[in-house]
PDB file of C-alpha atoms in Angstrom:
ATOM      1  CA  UNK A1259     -59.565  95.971 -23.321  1.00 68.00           C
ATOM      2  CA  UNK A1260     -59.676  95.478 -26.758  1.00 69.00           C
ATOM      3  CA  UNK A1261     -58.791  92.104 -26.736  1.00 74.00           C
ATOM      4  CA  UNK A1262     -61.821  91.287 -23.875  1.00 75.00           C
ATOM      5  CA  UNK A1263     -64.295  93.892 -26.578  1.00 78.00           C
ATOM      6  CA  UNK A1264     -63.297  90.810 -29.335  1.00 77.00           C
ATOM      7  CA  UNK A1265     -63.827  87.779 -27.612  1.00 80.00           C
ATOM      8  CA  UNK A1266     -67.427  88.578 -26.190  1.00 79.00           C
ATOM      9  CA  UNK A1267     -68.329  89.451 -29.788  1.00 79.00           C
ATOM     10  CA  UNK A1268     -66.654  85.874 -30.739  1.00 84.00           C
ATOM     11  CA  UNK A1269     -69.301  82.941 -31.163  1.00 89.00           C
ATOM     12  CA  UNK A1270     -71.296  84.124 -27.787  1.00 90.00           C
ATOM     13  CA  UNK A1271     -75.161  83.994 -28.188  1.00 93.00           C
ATOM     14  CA  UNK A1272     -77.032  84.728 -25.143  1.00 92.00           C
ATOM     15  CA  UNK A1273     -80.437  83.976 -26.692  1.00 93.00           C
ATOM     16  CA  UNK A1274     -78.865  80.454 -26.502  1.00 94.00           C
ATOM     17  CA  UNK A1275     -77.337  80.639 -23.459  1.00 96.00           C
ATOM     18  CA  UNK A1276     -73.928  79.636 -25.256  1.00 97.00           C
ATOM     19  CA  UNK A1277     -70.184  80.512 -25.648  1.00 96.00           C
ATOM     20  CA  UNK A1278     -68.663  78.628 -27.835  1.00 96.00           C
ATOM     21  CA  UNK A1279     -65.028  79.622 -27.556  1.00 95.00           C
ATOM     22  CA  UNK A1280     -62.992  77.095 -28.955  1.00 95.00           C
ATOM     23  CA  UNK A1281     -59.845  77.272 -30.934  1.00 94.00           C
ATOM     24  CA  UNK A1282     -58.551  80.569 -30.039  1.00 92.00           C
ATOM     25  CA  UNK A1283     -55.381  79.486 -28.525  1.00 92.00           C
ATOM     26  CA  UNK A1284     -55.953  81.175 -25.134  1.00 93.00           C
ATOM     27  CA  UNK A1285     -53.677  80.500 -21.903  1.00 94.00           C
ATOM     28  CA  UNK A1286     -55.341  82.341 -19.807  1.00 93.00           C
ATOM     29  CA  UNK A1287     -59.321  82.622 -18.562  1.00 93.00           C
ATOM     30  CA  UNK A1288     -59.447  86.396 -17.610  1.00 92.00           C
ATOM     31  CA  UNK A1289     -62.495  86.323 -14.272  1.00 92.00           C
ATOM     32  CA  UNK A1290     -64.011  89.429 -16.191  1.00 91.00           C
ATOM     33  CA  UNK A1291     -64.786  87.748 -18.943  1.00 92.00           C
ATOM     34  CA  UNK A1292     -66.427  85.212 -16.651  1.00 93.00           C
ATOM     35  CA  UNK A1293     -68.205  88.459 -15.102  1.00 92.00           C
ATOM     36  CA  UNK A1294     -69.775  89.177 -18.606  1.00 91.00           C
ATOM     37  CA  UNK A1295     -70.910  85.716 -19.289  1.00 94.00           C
ATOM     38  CA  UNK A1296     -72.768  84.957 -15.660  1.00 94.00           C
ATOM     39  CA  UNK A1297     -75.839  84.054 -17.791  1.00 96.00           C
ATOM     40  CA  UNK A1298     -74.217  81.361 -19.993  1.00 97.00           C
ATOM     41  CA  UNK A1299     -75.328  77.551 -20.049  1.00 98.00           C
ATOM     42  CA  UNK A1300     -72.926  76.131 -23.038  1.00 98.00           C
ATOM     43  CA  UNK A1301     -69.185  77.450 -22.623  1.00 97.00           C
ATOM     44  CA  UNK A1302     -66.930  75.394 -25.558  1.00 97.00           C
ATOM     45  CA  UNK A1303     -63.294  76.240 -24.316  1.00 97.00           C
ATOM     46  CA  UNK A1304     -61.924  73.116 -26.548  1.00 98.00           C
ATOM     47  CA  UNK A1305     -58.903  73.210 -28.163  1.00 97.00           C
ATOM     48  CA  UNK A1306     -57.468  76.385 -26.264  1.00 97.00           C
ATOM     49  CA  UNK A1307     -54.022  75.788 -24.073  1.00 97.00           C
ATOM     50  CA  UNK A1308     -55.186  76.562 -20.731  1.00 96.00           C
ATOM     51  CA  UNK A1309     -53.156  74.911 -18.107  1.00 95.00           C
ATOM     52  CA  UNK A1310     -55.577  75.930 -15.460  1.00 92.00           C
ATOM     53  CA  UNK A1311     -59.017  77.853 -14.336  1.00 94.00           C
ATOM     54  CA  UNK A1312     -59.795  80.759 -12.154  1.00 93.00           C
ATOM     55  CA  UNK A1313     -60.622  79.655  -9.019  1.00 90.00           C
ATOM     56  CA  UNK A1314     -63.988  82.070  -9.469  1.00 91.00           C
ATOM     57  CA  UNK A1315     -65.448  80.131 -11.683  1.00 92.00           C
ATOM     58  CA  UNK A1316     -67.876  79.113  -9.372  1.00 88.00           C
ATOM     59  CA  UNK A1317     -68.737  82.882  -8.534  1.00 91.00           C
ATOM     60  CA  UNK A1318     -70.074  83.915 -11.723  1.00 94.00           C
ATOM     61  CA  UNK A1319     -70.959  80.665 -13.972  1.00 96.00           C
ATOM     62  CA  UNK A1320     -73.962  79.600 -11.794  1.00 94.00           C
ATOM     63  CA  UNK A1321     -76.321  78.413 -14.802  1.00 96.00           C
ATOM     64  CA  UNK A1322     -73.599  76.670 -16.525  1.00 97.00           C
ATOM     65  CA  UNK A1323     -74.930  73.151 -17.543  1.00 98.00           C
ATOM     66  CA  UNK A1324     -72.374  72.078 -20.125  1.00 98.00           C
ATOM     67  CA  UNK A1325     -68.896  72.554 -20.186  1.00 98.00           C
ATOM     68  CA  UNK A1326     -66.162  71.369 -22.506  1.00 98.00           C
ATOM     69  CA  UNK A1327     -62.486  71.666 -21.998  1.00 97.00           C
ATOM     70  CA  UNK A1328     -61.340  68.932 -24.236  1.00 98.00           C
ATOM     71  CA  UNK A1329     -57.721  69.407 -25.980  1.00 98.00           C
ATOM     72  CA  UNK A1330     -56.674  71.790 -23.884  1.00 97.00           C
ATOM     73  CA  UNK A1331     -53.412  71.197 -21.365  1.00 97.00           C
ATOM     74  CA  UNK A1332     -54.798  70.967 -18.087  1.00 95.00           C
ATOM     75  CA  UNK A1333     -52.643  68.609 -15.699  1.00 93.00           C
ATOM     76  CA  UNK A1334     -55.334  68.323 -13.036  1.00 90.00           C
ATOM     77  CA  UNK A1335     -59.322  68.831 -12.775  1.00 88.00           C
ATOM     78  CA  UNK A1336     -59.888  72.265 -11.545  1.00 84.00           C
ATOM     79  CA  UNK A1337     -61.765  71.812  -7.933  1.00 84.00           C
ATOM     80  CA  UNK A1338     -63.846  75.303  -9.133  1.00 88.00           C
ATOM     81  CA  UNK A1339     -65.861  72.639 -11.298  1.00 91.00           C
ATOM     82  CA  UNK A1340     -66.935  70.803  -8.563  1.00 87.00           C
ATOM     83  CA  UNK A1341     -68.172  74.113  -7.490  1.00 88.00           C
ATOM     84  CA  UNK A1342     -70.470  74.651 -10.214  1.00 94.00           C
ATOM     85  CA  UNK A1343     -74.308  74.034  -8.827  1.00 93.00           C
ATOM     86  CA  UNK A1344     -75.741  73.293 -12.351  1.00 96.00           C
ATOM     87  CA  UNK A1345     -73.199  71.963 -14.250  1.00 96.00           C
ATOM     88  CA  UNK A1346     -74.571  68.236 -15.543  1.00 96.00           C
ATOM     89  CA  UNK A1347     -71.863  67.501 -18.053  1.00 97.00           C
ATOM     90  CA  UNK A1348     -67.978  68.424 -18.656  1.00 95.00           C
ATOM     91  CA  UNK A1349     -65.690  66.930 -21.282  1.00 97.00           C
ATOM     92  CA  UNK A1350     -62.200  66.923 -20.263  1.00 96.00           C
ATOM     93  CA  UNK A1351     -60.825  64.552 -22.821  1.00 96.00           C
ATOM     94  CA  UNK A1352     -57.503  64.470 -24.501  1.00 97.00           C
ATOM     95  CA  UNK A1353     -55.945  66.634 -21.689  1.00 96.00           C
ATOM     96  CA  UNK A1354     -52.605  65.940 -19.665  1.00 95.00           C
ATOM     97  CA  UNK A1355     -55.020  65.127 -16.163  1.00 93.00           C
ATOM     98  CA  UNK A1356     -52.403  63.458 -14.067  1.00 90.00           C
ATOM     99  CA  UNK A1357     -54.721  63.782 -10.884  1.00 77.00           C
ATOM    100  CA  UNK A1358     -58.682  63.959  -9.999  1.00 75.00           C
ATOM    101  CA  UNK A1359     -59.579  65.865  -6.786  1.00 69.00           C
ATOM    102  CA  UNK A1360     -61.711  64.056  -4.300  1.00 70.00           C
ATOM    103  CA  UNK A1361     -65.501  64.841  -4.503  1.00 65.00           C
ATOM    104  CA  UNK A1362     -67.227  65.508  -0.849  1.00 62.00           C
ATOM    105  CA  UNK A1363     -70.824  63.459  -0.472  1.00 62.00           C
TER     106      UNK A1363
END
């Protein structure tokens, strides 16, 4: 779509390894634009008004290190970022998080 042609021209550098896609005001994380960013490492989704994640997350984002979803409107911590194996850091502040899932040892 032409919307999906924008956005992966929007503030995405893959000699970086980073997606910085912040302020857009999107409510929804389509999965294939997850597809087309399997190689990122930095994904800056702050300030967007997602009320949840796609439950693939974990599918396609397997080099993800750093992840911020501050100022967003997320009631709950998505368990698909428990499932990411690389991810070392994840900002979740100023969000609505009435709940945090369990984490298995």
């Amino acid at each position: 779509s032409v919307r999906a042609e924008l956005l992966l021209r929007t503030n995405v550098n893959q000699d970086e390894g980073s997606v910085y896609w912040s302020d857009l005001r999107l409510i929804v994380l389509e999965v294939s634009w997850l597809r087309n960013i399997s190689w990122v490492k930095r994904l800056r989704l702050a300030r967007n008004k997602f009320r949840s994640l796609p439950n693939e997350m974990g599918t396609y984002l397997h080099q993800l290190v750093k992840l911020d979803l501050s100022h967003n409107d997320l009631t709950a911590i998505p368990r698909c970022i428990l499932e990411l194996p690389s991810l070392l850091e994840v900002n979740l502040q100023h969000n609505k998080l009435t709940s945090i899932p369990s984490v298995p040892e």
